[in-house]
Amino acid sequence: MAETLAAADLDSLFDALRSRGYRIVAPVVRDGAIVHGEADAAADLPAGWTDEQAPGSYRLERRDDGALFGYASGPQSWKSELLPSRVRLWQARREDGGFAVEEEPAAATPTAFVGVRPCELAAIAVQDRVFLDGRFQDRDYAARRADVFLVAVECGTPSSLCFCTAQGTGPGATEGFDLALTELLEGGHRFLVRAGSTAGEAVLAKLPTRAATRDDVDAAGLVVASAAHEMRGRFDVDGVHDLLLRNLESPVWDEVAERCLSCGNCTLVCPTCFCTHVEDTSTLDGTGAARERVWDTCFSLRYAEMHGGNTRPSTRARYRQWLTHKLATWEDQFGVSGCVGCGRCIAWCPVGIDIREEVAAIRGREEEHAHA
Amino acid sequence: MATVAEPAAVAHGAMTPLPYRVARTRRENHDNWTLELEPVADAIEPIGPGQFDMLYAFGVGEAPISTSGDPDAGDTLVHTIRAVGAVTKALCAARPGAIVGVRGPFGNRWPLAEAHGRDLVLVGGGVGLPPLRPALYHALANRTELERLVLLYGGRTPDDLLFTRELERWRGRLDMDVDVTVDSATSGWHGKVGVVTKLIPSAPFDPANAVAFVVGPEIMMRFTAQALLERGIPAERIWISMERTMRCGVGLCGHCQLGPTLICRDGPVYRWDEMAPLLEVREL
Amino acid sequence: MRTLDSLIRESPVFADLEPEDLELVAGCGQNVAFDAGDRLFKEGDEADSFYLVRHGLVALEQYVPNKGMLTVETVGPGEIAGWSWLVPPYRWQLSARAIEPTRAIVLDGACLRGKCDDDPALGYRLLSRISGELVQVITQARLQLVDVYGNGR
């Protein structure tokens, strides 16, 4: 059953979450971008801001209304919360007869994510598969994930780089959330609110909502439909898995390698990239040791280093690894595509490489050869 | 690709090493040592032929090392390690009484059941022999399950050969055939000289009813698989053991992927027909 | 007592020769046997034959100052020792010594070359097989050079 919450009453959501012991993380404006930060009230949200995104470009612009979620996505994703960039796994100290290992206690702060885009819900679901569904679970991820309350916000303002429709991850929120909001600006600034879980229902019951009218529901549907319509035709993903794996020697890889700086920005901003590095350290006197899990990137030159050499010394090989993993072999490994269509990798690439163009180029080059 | 094994019940995190005491060490040659490890308290689950452990040198780091011991040896772990980097050098320097960390067992096993009623051909190159030794021990302990048992081993020079005393004992057995060659000889070597693939055309097995396990540097495995195919063993009956950069060993860090597979999770043992196309793509 | 033809046919190089060709080749050959330690040929000596090893093991050796005689390769059953008969100046590039009791067929180079001159088609059939064997020998030798077992240093 859908309810409607006036935008002026959005603080009640923050209060209800806080009273349940949640720390709240929400989008906030900082350093010229919309990032995730701790938030107390609706006033912390990026009211009246939108983002203009293009390959290699991200700018905040003022809107002419007071929309609280009138933007697409920022450089961060929720993986900063669920998979922090540096986590200590354990400490150890030498003792008679060996060493004793003390595992770090699992993170125990229940956190509410407010403002989760449908593509981000999908990204969380993708990382759940990696970290929770295998033979071994990531303890830290599992602990953080267990205590998370997800407040999704459907998209009304996709950026020019968004292609969630092609990946089937948005712009509407269908599952994986506790609460889903759709921001409605016309006819009164309000939110359509739906619960997606019993926890969500419990919080919803505390909010000063009224039953949603037919008009509210239709308006929300229109927001999502318009956003979807805006993104139509942006990316032909037909058969992309097989297409990429058929074309591992395409000259397109050489061409993109000439531009790619191998900086790894794309992997940092991507909400599904999960590669980490294990760092083993010791104290100066050698009596103590520790292990940390640290974000890594397949673009790092050392990523594929083994004794006796490096299996991906060229930028071409590393770029190919990233893109074919993201759009193709991720499916073989985890049963789902690694890409949720958020477009961040395109905006935050310093040289503006657009993966949609690269895939189209590979497809085009293959067709050329077929007709040659 | 091979399917994921059943969920493991672990009381401690998958990234936490268990302390193991070095019970014995044996220097196999100038840069290889075998460590025998006993659990200080908790033991890992039993490790099978083909699988590996992540061995931790306190404060230095971890390395993935295949088991090289007898699968029926109880809780004692046996690992033959080549000293090539900081971690393996530290492990090889460990003396009896020292404590190392162990996480495991990880990966999949040699499909020994495929060899029932067939000839089993083991081909090792260089440090590829240690990961094959547990399969050999199992084969010898269950000898009647197989037809012929053949071990082909190639090393760089006579000084680089591993398990030389055992090789001599195995060569003396009537129920297996052993052939050894080196790439380059020193004076005093009276055995074969040449690449290990040269041993294949005349090795005593029936290709129509044989299964092969091959381990060694990637080039060696490719050429060996080629020679086995030419001899008539079909690609579906040749298995190899793959290696790639490994950090976590448990399928969570992404480093060991090769195309569609995660070597720590789906391997390291792979059937040749599945792995061959991936090895043909340079820098995959 | 088996004929020389059938013994030559045991070698993979000549295994698929037609009987007439086999007979011509056999006409240039004879059975030989060596005890362990016997020298087959010496580097630098006149070389006008080659050996099809049937049983045993032959070491091809190179004298290297400071290191002595080094075995570069061993040749076993079904394999060929000696290629210097193919091109002038017909001198052995390496030495060869039986490591084990060895039986082989030695084939006379001048005799074979003569028959090939008389019948170029026969020559083509023989040399294409011998080239195939040489390609394999080169591939294997290159694998030895690549030092696959090295530790990457």
mmCIF file of C-alpha atoms in Angstrom, chain A residues 122-242:
data_model
loop_
_atom_site.group_PDB
_atom_site.id
_atom_site.type_symbol
_atom_site.label_atom_id
_atom_site.label_comp_id
_atom_site.label_asym_id
_atom_site.label_seq_id
_atom_site.Cartn_x
_atom_site.Cartn_y
_atom_site.Cartn_z
ATOM 1 C CA ALA A 122 21.155 -3.405 -7.895
ATOM 2 C CA ALA A 123 24.842 -2.775 -7.207
ATOM 3 C CA ILE A 124 24.397 -3.782 -3.578
ATOM 4 C CA ALA A 125 22.647 -6.939 -4.736
ATOM 5 C CA VAL A 126 25.566 -7.653 -7.073
ATOM 6 C CA GLN A 127 28.093 -7.272 -4.282
ATOM 7 C CA ASP A 128 25.905 -9.431 -2.031
ATOM 8 C CA ARG A 129 26.413 -12.226 -4.535
ATOM 9 C CA VAL A 130 30.156 -11.804 -4.447
ATOM 10 C CA PHE A 131 30.567 -11.483 -0.706
ATOM 11 C CA LEU A 132 27.706 -13.511 0.738
ATOM 12 C CA ASP A 133 26.758 -16.239 -1.720
ATOM 13 C CA GLY A 134 30.075 -17.983 -2.277
ATOM 14 C CA ARG A 135 31.677 -20.813 -0.406
ATOM 15 C CA PHE A 136 33.379 -18.239 1.823
ATOM 16 C CA GLN A 137 31.707 -15.082 3.056
ATOM 17 C CA ASP A 138 33.401 -11.781 3.714
ATOM 18 C CA ARG A 139 32.869 -11.392 7.455
ATOM 19 C CA ASP A 140 33.147 -7.625 7.525
ATOM 20 C CA TYR A 141 30.795 -7.099 4.578
ATOM 21 C CA ALA A 142 28.281 -9.546 6.020
ATOM 22 C CA ALA A 143 28.259 -7.782 9.379
ATOM 23 C CA ARG A 144 27.808 -4.332 7.888
ATOM 24 C CA ARG A 145 25.207 -5.572 5.429
ATOM 25 C CA ALA A 146 23.126 -7.262 8.080
ATOM 26 C CA ASP A 147 22.555 -4.000 9.904
ATOM 27 C CA VAL A 148 21.659 -1.740 6.997
ATOM 28 C CA PHE A 149 18.309 -0.062 6.396
ATOM 29 C CA LEU A 150 17.840 0.959 2.769
ATOM 30 C CA VAL A 151 15.752 3.984 1.805
ATOM 31 C CA ALA A 152 15.634 4.040 -1.963
ATOM 32 C CA VAL A 153 14.757 7.096 -4.000
ATOM 33 C CA GLU A 154 13.564 6.515 -7.541
ATOM 34 C CA CYS A 155 15.147 8.489 -10.334
ATOM 35 C CA GLY A 156 13.511 11.465 -11.960
ATOM 36 C CA THR A 157 16.673 13.111 -13.259
ATOM 37 C CA PRO A 158 18.963 10.685 -15.047
ATOM 38 C CA SER A 159 22.237 12.154 -16.243
ATOM 39 C CA SER A 160 23.255 11.982 -19.883
ATOM 40 C CA LEU A 161 25.448 9.053 -18.963
ATOM 41 C CA CYS A 162 22.836 6.905 -17.211
ATOM 42 C CA PHE A 163 21.762 3.676 -18.870
ATOM 43 C CA CYS A 164 20.082 1.715 -16.095
ATOM 44 C CA THR A 165 17.251 0.783 -18.427
ATOM 45 C CA ALA A 166 19.655 -1.090 -20.677
ATOM 46 C CA GLN A 167 20.923 -3.030 -17.673
ATOM 47 C CA GLY A 168 17.455 -3.586 -16.224
ATOM 48 C CA THR A 169 18.284 -1.900 -12.926
ATOM 49 C CA GLY A 170 16.050 1.178 -12.924
ATOM 50 C CA PRO A 171 14.899 3.914 -12.906
ATOM 51 C CA GLY A 172 12.161 2.490 -10.705
ATOM 52 C CA ALA A 173 12.832 0.590 -7.501
ATOM 53 C CA THR A 174 11.206 -2.829 -7.481
ATOM 54 C CA GLU A 175 13.012 -4.846 -4.805
ATOM 55 C CA GLY A 176 15.872 -4.863 -2.328
ATOM 56 C CA PHE A 177 14.799 -1.830 -0.311
ATOM 57 C CA ASP A 178 13.173 -1.273 3.054
ATOM 58 C CA LEU A 179 11.468 1.937 1.951
ATOM 59 C CA ALA A 180 11.229 3.467 -1.524
ATOM 60 C CA LEU A 181 10.518 7.135 -2.123
ATOM 61 C CA THR A 182 9.486 8.861 -5.317
ATOM 62 C CA GLU A 183 9.869 12.630 -5.240
ATOM 63 C CA LEU A 184 6.900 14.536 -6.652
ATOM 64 C CA LEU A 185 7.272 18.252 -7.261
ATOM 65 C CA GLU A 186 4.101 19.269 -9.010
ATOM 66 C CA GLY A 187 0.864 19.669 -7.109
ATOM 67 C CA GLY A 188 2.712 19.963 -3.795
ATOM 68 C CA HIS A 189 6.223 18.838 -2.904
ATOM 69 C CA ARG A 190 5.737 15.368 -1.549
ATOM 70 C CA PHE A 191 7.011 11.787 -1.696
ATOM 71 C CA LEU A 192 5.231 8.594 -2.595
ATOM 72 C CA VAL A 193 6.435 6.070 -0.031
ATOM 73 C CA ARG A 194 6.343 2.289 -0.344
ATOM 74 C CA ALA A 195 7.574 -0.295 2.131
ATOM 75 C CA GLY A 196 9.609 -3.206 0.813
ATOM 76 C CA SER A 197 10.137 -5.168 4.024
ATOM 77 C CA THR A 198 8.714 -5.644 7.501
ATOM 78 C CA ALA A 199 11.388 -3.305 8.862
ATOM 79 C CA GLY A 200 10.286 -0.759 6.286
ATOM 80 C CA GLU A 201 6.663 -1.195 7.247
ATOM 81 C CA ALA A 202 7.502 -0.614 10.889
ATOM 82 C CA VAL A 203 9.242 2.677 10.097
ATOM 83 C CA LEU A 204 6.550 3.738 7.642
ATOM 84 C CA ALA A 205 3.950 3.289 10.372
ATOM 85 C CA LYS A 206 5.730 5.972 12.387
ATOM 86 C CA LEU A 207 5.626 8.623 9.653
ATOM 87 C CA PRO A 208 2.860 11.260 9.312
ATOM 88 C CA THR A 209 1.764 9.955 5.938
ATOM 89 C CA ARG A 210 -1.634 9.834 4.346
ATOM 90 C CA ALA A 211 -2.880 7.205 1.962
ATOM 91 C CA ALA A 212 -1.646 7.858 -1.558
ATOM 92 C CA THR A 213 -4.252 9.018 -4.086
ATOM 93 C CA ARG A 214 -4.607 7.724 -7.588
ATOM 94 C CA ASP A 215 -2.982 10.960 -8.769
ATOM 95 C CA ASP A 216 -0.006 10.466 -6.455
ATOM 96 C CA VAL A 217 0.567 6.969 -7.777
ATOM 97 C CA ASP A 218 0.176 8.059 -11.386
ATOM 98 C CA ALA A 219 2.509 10.991 -10.887
ATOM 99 C CA ALA A 220 5.148 8.715 -9.416
ATOM 100 C CA GLY A 221 4.727 6.338 -12.340
ATOM 101 C CA LEU A 222 5.187 9.240 -14.715
ATOM 102 C CA VAL A 223 8.420 10.321 -13.027
ATOM 103 C CA VAL A 224 9.891 6.902 -13.556
ATOM 104 C CA ALA A 225 8.495 6.495 -17.059
ATOM 105 C CA SER A 226 9.858 9.867 -18.157
ATOM 106 C CA ALA A 227 13.255 9.031 -16.804
ATOM 107 C CA ALA A 228 13.184 5.692 -18.615
ATOM 108 C CA HIS A 229 12.100 7.386 -21.806
ATOM 109 C CA GLU A 230 14.990 9.815 -21.591
ATOM 110 C CA MET A 231 17.454 6.937 -21.473
ATOM 111 C CA ARG A 232 16.056 4.983 -24.385
ATOM 112 C CA GLY A 233 18.419 3.793 -27.070
ATOM 113 C CA ARG A 234 21.551 4.827 -25.232
ATOM 114 C CA PHE A 235 23.286 1.494 -25.190
ATOM 115 C CA ASP A 236 22.724 -1.604 -27.289
ATOM 116 C CA VAL A 237 23.556 -4.414 -24.906
ATOM 117 C CA ASP A 238 22.169 -7.160 -27.088
ATOM 118 C CA GLY A 239 24.427 -10.184 -26.700
ATOM 119 C CA VAL A 240 27.155 -8.085 -25.090
ATOM 120 C CA HIS A 241 28.598 -11.054 -23.165
ATOM 121 C CA ASP A 242 29.330 -13.120 -26.239
#
